[in-house]
Amino acid sequence: MLRVGLTGSIGMGKSTMAKFFADAGVPVNDSDAVVHQLYAGEAAALVDAVFPGTMKNGAIDRQELSRQLSSDRDGFNKLESIIHPLVRNREQKFIEQEQAKGAEIVLLDIPLLFETGAEKRVDVVVVVSCDPQIQRQRVLARPNMTEEKFNMILSRQTPDAIKRERADYLIDTSGPLEASKQRVAEIVEDLKRRLRSGEFQNA
């Protein structure tokens, strides 16, 4: 079974592209969605133990967590040491389930794919990118987003230019949505063609 890793910096349109892959019939494991589930479930008490006061009504208050992270230099490292193993666990279960169903391709939507070394767990990397100005406009239009917060997030992400260089496939979302959707369809077709040709024998 072919494992495709999807990644892209904040505001590039990665989540929308993941939906397009799902629409094209590719099973998708969304790491962000998994984190949301964990914050409302098994990770809540673990996170609250390290960041007291972040759990409210049994779930993590993301705004309070964000506030604490902004004032704790090692905060992200502490948080990732709790969350990443749980996310990996869920990812593995997803892969096993799809393998049992006979899926030939799965998509692993991993925002920090290069930053966490997750490219070693996939066979192909798809990077979502766009013009930096468009990215900035998209991100700053989000609720509770500030220039400072945006810059902090960017500082923790591999630069877009490096992601582009390391991509097996690139989706540029600077243009119309329909063009990006067409690009996803082309990638899916090409992956199926390469699978049929035996190019991914060890996948």
PDB file of N, CA and C in Angstrom, residues 98-152:
ATOM      1  N   GLU A  98      -6.884   0.537   6.846  1.00  0.00           N
ATOM      2  CA  GLU A  98      -7.000   0.716   5.396  1.00  0.00           C
ATOM      3  C   GLU A  98      -6.332  -0.425   4.635  1.00  0.00           C
ATOM      4  N   GLN A  99      -5.243  -0.938   5.201  1.00  0.00           N
ATOM      5  CA  GLN A  99      -4.569  -2.087   4.588  1.00  0.00           C
ATOM      6  C   GLN A  99      -5.507  -3.294   4.586  1.00  0.00           C
ATOM      7  N   ALA A 100      -6.213  -3.481   5.689  1.00  0.00           N
ATOM      8  CA  ALA A 100      -7.159  -4.603   5.804  1.00  0.00           C
ATOM      9  C   ALA A 100      -8.307  -4.467   4.809  1.00  0.00           C
ATOM     10  N   LYS A 101      -8.663  -3.215   4.491  1.00  0.00           N
ATOM     11  CA  LYS A 101      -9.747  -2.975   3.522  1.00  0.00           C
ATOM     12  C   LYS A 101      -9.270  -3.127   2.081  1.00  0.00           C
ATOM     13  N   GLY A 102      -7.954  -3.208   1.897  1.00  0.00           N
ATOM     14  CA  GLY A 102      -7.409  -3.372   0.550  1.00  0.00           C
ATOM     15  C   GLY A 102      -7.127  -2.077  -0.193  1.00  0.00           C
ATOM     16  N   ALA A 103      -7.009  -0.956   0.538  1.00  0.00           N
ATOM     17  CA  ALA A 103      -6.709   0.330  -0.115  1.00  0.00           C
ATOM     18  C   ALA A 103      -5.332   0.270  -0.768  1.00  0.00           C
ATOM     19  N   GLU A 104      -5.222   0.843  -1.972  1.00  0.00           N
ATOM     20  CA  GLU A 104      -3.909   0.819  -2.642  1.00  0.00           C
ATOM     21  C   GLU A 104      -3.099   2.080  -2.340  1.00  0.00           C
ATOM     22  N   ILE A 105      -3.803   3.169  -1.978  1.00  0.00           N
ATOM     23  CA  ILE A 105      -3.133   4.427  -1.631  1.00  0.00           C
ATOM     24  C   ILE A 105      -3.802   5.014  -0.388  1.00  0.00           C
ATOM     25  N   VAL A 106      -3.013   5.529   0.548  1.00  0.00           N
ATOM     26  CA  VAL A 106      -3.563   6.308   1.656  1.00  0.00           C
ATOM     27  C   VAL A 106      -2.802   7.621   1.735  1.00  0.00           C
ATOM     28  N   LEU A 107      -3.491   8.652   2.243  1.00  0.00           N
ATOM     29  CA  LEU A 107      -2.866   9.960   2.396  1.00  0.00           C
ATOM     30  C   LEU A 107      -2.722  10.274   3.884  1.00  0.00           C
ATOM     31  N   LEU A 108      -1.505  10.600   4.308  1.00  0.00           N
ATOM     32  CA  LEU A 108      -1.246  11.003   5.682  1.00  0.00           C
ATOM     33  C   LEU A 108      -1.011  12.513   5.677  1.00  0.00           C
ATOM     34  N   ASP A 109      -1.992  13.254   6.191  1.00  0.00           N
ATOM     35  CA  ASP A 109      -1.918  14.713   6.248  1.00  0.00           C
ATOM     36  C   ASP A 109      -1.129  15.080   7.499  1.00  0.00           C
ATOM     37  N   ILE A 110       0.141  15.487   7.312  1.00  0.00           N
ATOM     38  CA  ILE A 110       1.046  15.731   8.443  1.00  0.00           C
ATOM     39  C   ILE A 110       1.638  17.139   8.326  1.00  0.00           C
ATOM     40  N   PRO A 111       1.094  18.108   9.082  1.00  0.00           N
ATOM     41  CA  PRO A 111       1.592  19.487   8.977  1.00  0.00           C
ATOM     42  C   PRO A 111       3.105  19.610   9.184  1.00  0.00           C
ATOM     43  N   LEU A 112       3.650  18.927  10.202  1.00  0.00           N
ATOM     44  CA  LEU A 112       5.085  19.019  10.508  1.00  0.00           C
ATOM     45  C   LEU A 112       5.834  17.791   9.981  1.00  0.00           C
ATOM     46  N   LEU A 113       5.580  17.441   8.744  1.00  0.00           N
ATOM     47  CA  LEU A 113       6.155  16.219   8.163  1.00  0.00           C
ATOM     48  C   LEU A 113       7.688  16.252   8.173  1.00  0.00           C
ATOM     49  N   PHE A 114       8.275  17.314   7.630  1.00  0.00           N
ATOM     50  CA  PHE A 114       9.740  17.411   7.585  1.00  0.00           C
ATOM     51  C   PHE A 114      10.314  17.704   8.968  1.00  0.00           C
ATOM     52  N   GLU A 115       9.599  18.531   9.740  1.00  0.00           N
ATOM     53  CA  GLU A 115      10.102  18.947  11.048  1.00  0.00           C
ATOM     54  C   GLU A 115      10.214  17.769  12.019  1.00  0.00           C
ATOM     55  N   THR A 116       9.369  16.757  11.857  1.00  0.00           N
ATOM     56  CA  THR A 116       9.363  15.613  12.783  1.00  0.00           C
ATOM     57  C   THR A 116       9.984  14.351  12.169  1.00  0.00           C
ATOM     58  N   GLY A 117      10.541  14.485  10.961  1.00  0.00           N
ATOM     59  CA  GLY A 117      11.161  13.323  10.310  1.00  0.00           C
ATOM     60  C   GLY A 117      10.159  12.318   9.762  1.00  0.00           C
ATOM     61  N   ALA A 118       8.900  12.746   9.609  1.00  0.00           N
ATOM     62  CA  ALA A 118       7.846  11.826   9.163  1.00  0.00           C
ATOM     63  C   ALA A 118       7.981  11.435   7.697  1.00  0.00           C
ATOM     64  N   GLU A 119       8.836  12.147   6.956  1.00  0.00           N
ATOM     65  CA  GLU A 119       9.023  11.767   5.541  1.00  0.00           C
ATOM     66  C   GLU A 119       9.584  10.352   5.413  1.00  0.00           C
ATOM     67  N   LYS A 120      10.224   9.858   6.500  1.00  0.00           N
ATOM     68  CA  LYS A 120      10.762   8.490   6.470  1.00  0.00           C
ATOM     69  C   LYS A 120       9.641   7.451   6.525  1.00  0.00           C
ATOM     70  N   ARG A 121       8.426   7.868   6.942  1.00  0.00           N
ATOM     71  CA  ARG A 121       7.303   6.936   7.078  1.00  0.00           C
ATOM     72  C   ARG A 121       6.412   6.906   5.841  1.00  0.00           C
ATOM     73  N   VAL A 122       6.748   7.718   4.839  1.00  0.00           N
ATOM     74  CA  VAL A 122       5.908   7.759   3.635  1.00  0.00           C
ATOM     75  C   VAL A 122       6.741   7.428   2.401  1.00  0.00           C
ATOM     76  N   ASP A 123       6.034   7.080   1.321  1.00  0.00           N
ATOM     77  CA  ASP A 123       6.715   6.721   0.074  1.00  0.00           C
ATOM     78  C   ASP A 123       6.833   7.904  -0.878  1.00  0.00           C
ATOM     79  N   VAL A 124       5.887   8.835  -0.754  1.00  0.00           N
ATOM     80  CA  VAL A 124       5.820   9.991  -1.645  1.00  0.00           C
ATOM     81  C   VAL A 124       5.429  11.210  -0.809  1.00  0.00           C
ATOM     82  N   VAL A 125       6.014  12.371  -1.139  1.00  0.00           N
ATOM     83  CA  VAL A 125       5.668  13.610  -0.418  1.00  0.00           C
ATOM     84  C   VAL A 125       5.014  14.604  -1.374  1.00  0.00           C
ATOM     85  N   VAL A 126       3.831  15.084  -0.979  1.00  0.00           N
ATOM     86  CA  VAL A 126       3.128  16.128  -1.725  1.00  0.00           C
ATOM     87  C   VAL A 126       3.166  17.396  -0.876  1.00  0.00           C
ATOM     88  N   VAL A 127       3.671  18.476  -1.450  1.00  0.00           N
ATOM     89  CA  VAL A 127       3.762  19.750  -0.732  1.00  0.00           C
ATOM     90  C   VAL A 127       2.755  20.738  -1.310  1.00  0.00           C
ATOM     91  N   VAL A 128       2.004  21.381  -0.409  1.00  0.00           N
ATOM     92  CA  VAL A 128       1.055  22.427  -0.800  1.00  0.00           C
ATOM     93  C   VAL A 128       1.712  23.768  -0.520  1.00  0.00           C
ATOM     94  N   SER A 129       1.691  24.654  -1.508  1.00  0.00           N
ATOM     95  CA  SER A 129       2.382  25.929  -1.382  1.00  0.00           C
ATOM     96  C   SER A 129       1.572  27.027  -2.072  1.00  0.00           C
ATOM     97  N   CYS A 130       1.946  28.274  -1.825  1.00  0.00           N
ATOM     98  CA  CYS A 130       1.341  29.396  -2.553  1.00  0.00           C
ATOM     99  C   CYS A 130       2.236  30.618  -2.403  1.00  0.00           C
ATOM    100  N   ASP A 131       1.872  31.685  -3.053  1.00  0.00           N
ATOM    101  CA  ASP A 131       2.607  32.934  -2.967  1.00  0.00           C
ATOM    102  C   ASP A 131       2.623  33.420  -1.503  1.00  0.00           C
ATOM    103  N   PRO A 132       3.785  33.867  -0.985  1.00  0.00           N
ATOM    104  CA  PRO A 132       3.886  34.273   0.421  1.00  0.00           C
ATOM    105  C   PRO A 132       2.891  35.361   0.828  1.00  0.00           C
ATOM    106  N   GLN A 133       2.596  36.281  -0.086  1.00  0.00           N
ATOM    107  CA  GLN A 133       1.644  37.350   0.230  1.00  0.00           C
ATOM    108  C   GLN A 133       0.234  36.802   0.418  1.00  0.00           C
ATOM    109  N   ILE A 134      -0.125  35.829  -0.428  1.00  0.00           N
ATOM    110  CA  ILE A 134      -1.444  35.187  -0.312  1.00  0.00           C
ATOM    111  C   ILE A 134      -1.509  34.425   1.008  1.00  0.00           C
ATOM    112  N   GLN A 135      -0.423  33.732   1.329  1.00  0.00           N
ATOM    113  CA  GLN A 135      -0.347  33.003   2.601  1.00  0.00           C
ATOM    114  C   GLN A 135      -0.583  33.951   3.779  1.00  0.00           C
ATOM    115  N   ARG A 136       0.114  35.076   3.782  1.00  0.00           N
ATOM    116  CA  ARG A 136       0.004  36.051   4.875  1.00  0.00           C
ATOM    117  C   ARG A 136      -1.430  36.572   5.007  1.00  0.00           C
ATOM    118  N   GLN A 137      -2.041  36.907   3.869  1.00  0.00           N
ATOM    119  CA  GLN A 137      -3.428  37.411   3.881  1.00  0.00           C
ATOM    120  C   GLN A 137      -4.380  36.374   4.468  1.00  0.00           C
ATOM    121  N   ARG A 138      -4.211  35.127   4.028  1.00  0.00           N
ATOM    122  CA  ARG A 138      -5.091  34.048   4.511  1.00  0.00           C
ATOM    123  C   ARG A 138      -4.966  33.864   6.030  1.00  0.00           C
ATOM    124  N   VAL A 139      -3.723  33.830   6.504  1.00  0.00           N
ATOM    125  CA  VAL A 139      -3.494  33.532   7.917  1.00  0.00           C
ATOM    126  C   VAL A 139      -3.958  34.684   8.805  1.00  0.00           C
ATOM    127  N   LEU A 140      -3.642  35.926   8.416  1.00  0.00           N
ATOM    128  CA  LEU A 140      -4.009  37.068   9.246  1.00  0.00           C
ATOM    129  C   LEU A 140      -5.512  37.330   9.244  1.00  0.00           C
ATOM    130  N   ALA A 141      -6.228  36.714   8.311  1.00  0.00           N
ATOM    131  CA  ALA A 141      -7.692  36.846   8.287  1.00  0.00           C
ATOM    132  C   ALA A 141      -8.351  35.885   9.277  1.00  0.00           C
ATOM    133  N   ARG A 142      -7.568  34.971   9.867  1.00  0.00           N
ATOM    134  CA  ARG A 142      -8.126  34.004  10.813  1.00  0.00           C
ATOM    135  C   ARG A 142      -8.450  34.666  12.154  1.00  0.00           C
ATOM    136  N   PRO A 143      -9.481  34.158  12.847  1.00  0.00           N
ATOM    137  CA  PRO A 143      -9.820  34.714  14.162  1.00  0.00           C
ATOM    138  C   PRO A 143      -8.650  34.554  15.143  1.00  0.00           C
ATOM    139  N   ASN A 144      -8.438  35.550  15.967  1.00  0.00           N
ATOM    140  CA  ASN A 144      -7.407  35.532  17.029  1.00  0.00           C
ATOM    141  C   ASN A 144      -5.974  35.412  16.510  1.00  0.00           C
ATOM    142  N   MET A 145      -5.773  35.678  15.218  1.00  0.00           N
ATOM    143  CA  MET A 145      -4.415  35.605  14.670  1.00  0.00           C
ATOM    144  C   MET A 145      -3.780  36.987  14.692  1.00  0.00           C
ATOM    145  N   THR A 146      -2.490  37.030  15.072  1.00  0.00           N
ATOM    146  CA  THR A 146      -1.734  38.282  15.070  1.00  0.00           C
ATOM    147  C   THR A 146      -0.451  38.075  14.275  1.00  0.00           C
ATOM    148  N   GLU A 147       0.195  39.178  13.901  1.00  0.00           N
ATOM    149  CA  GLU A 147       1.485  39.103  13.200  1.00  0.00           C
ATOM    150  C   GLU A 147       2.491  38.317  14.044  1.00  0.00           C
ATOM    151  N   GLU A 148       2.494  38.606  15.347  1.00  0.00           N
ATOM    152  CA  GLU A 148       3.445  37.959  16.264  1.00  0.00           C
ATOM    153  C   GLU A 148       3.234  36.437  16.290  1.00  0.00           C
ATOM    154  N   LYS A 149       1.961  36.038  16.389  1.00  0.00           N
ATOM    155  CA  LYS A 149       1.641  34.611  16.435  1.00  0.00           C
ATOM    156  C   LYS A 149       1.992  33.937  15.109  1.00  0.00           C
ATOM    157  N   PHE A 150       1.677  34.618  14.016  1.00  0.00           N
ATOM    158  CA  PHE A 150       1.978  34.099  12.677  1.00  0.00           C
ATOM    159  C   PHE A 150       3.484  33.885  12.526  1.00  0.00           C
ATOM    160  N   ASN A 151       4.270  34.878  12.923  1.00  0.00           N
ATOM    161  CA  ASN A 151       5.734  34.776  12.804  1.00  0.00           C
ATOM    162  C   ASN A 151       6.298  33.673  13.692  1.00  0.00           C
ATOM    163  N   MET A 152       5.698  33.486  14.880  1.00  0.00           N
ATOM    164  CA  MET A 152       6.149  32.421  15.778  1.00  0.00           C
ATOM    165  C   MET A 152       5.898  31.052  15.130  1.00  0.00           C
TER     166      MET A 152
END
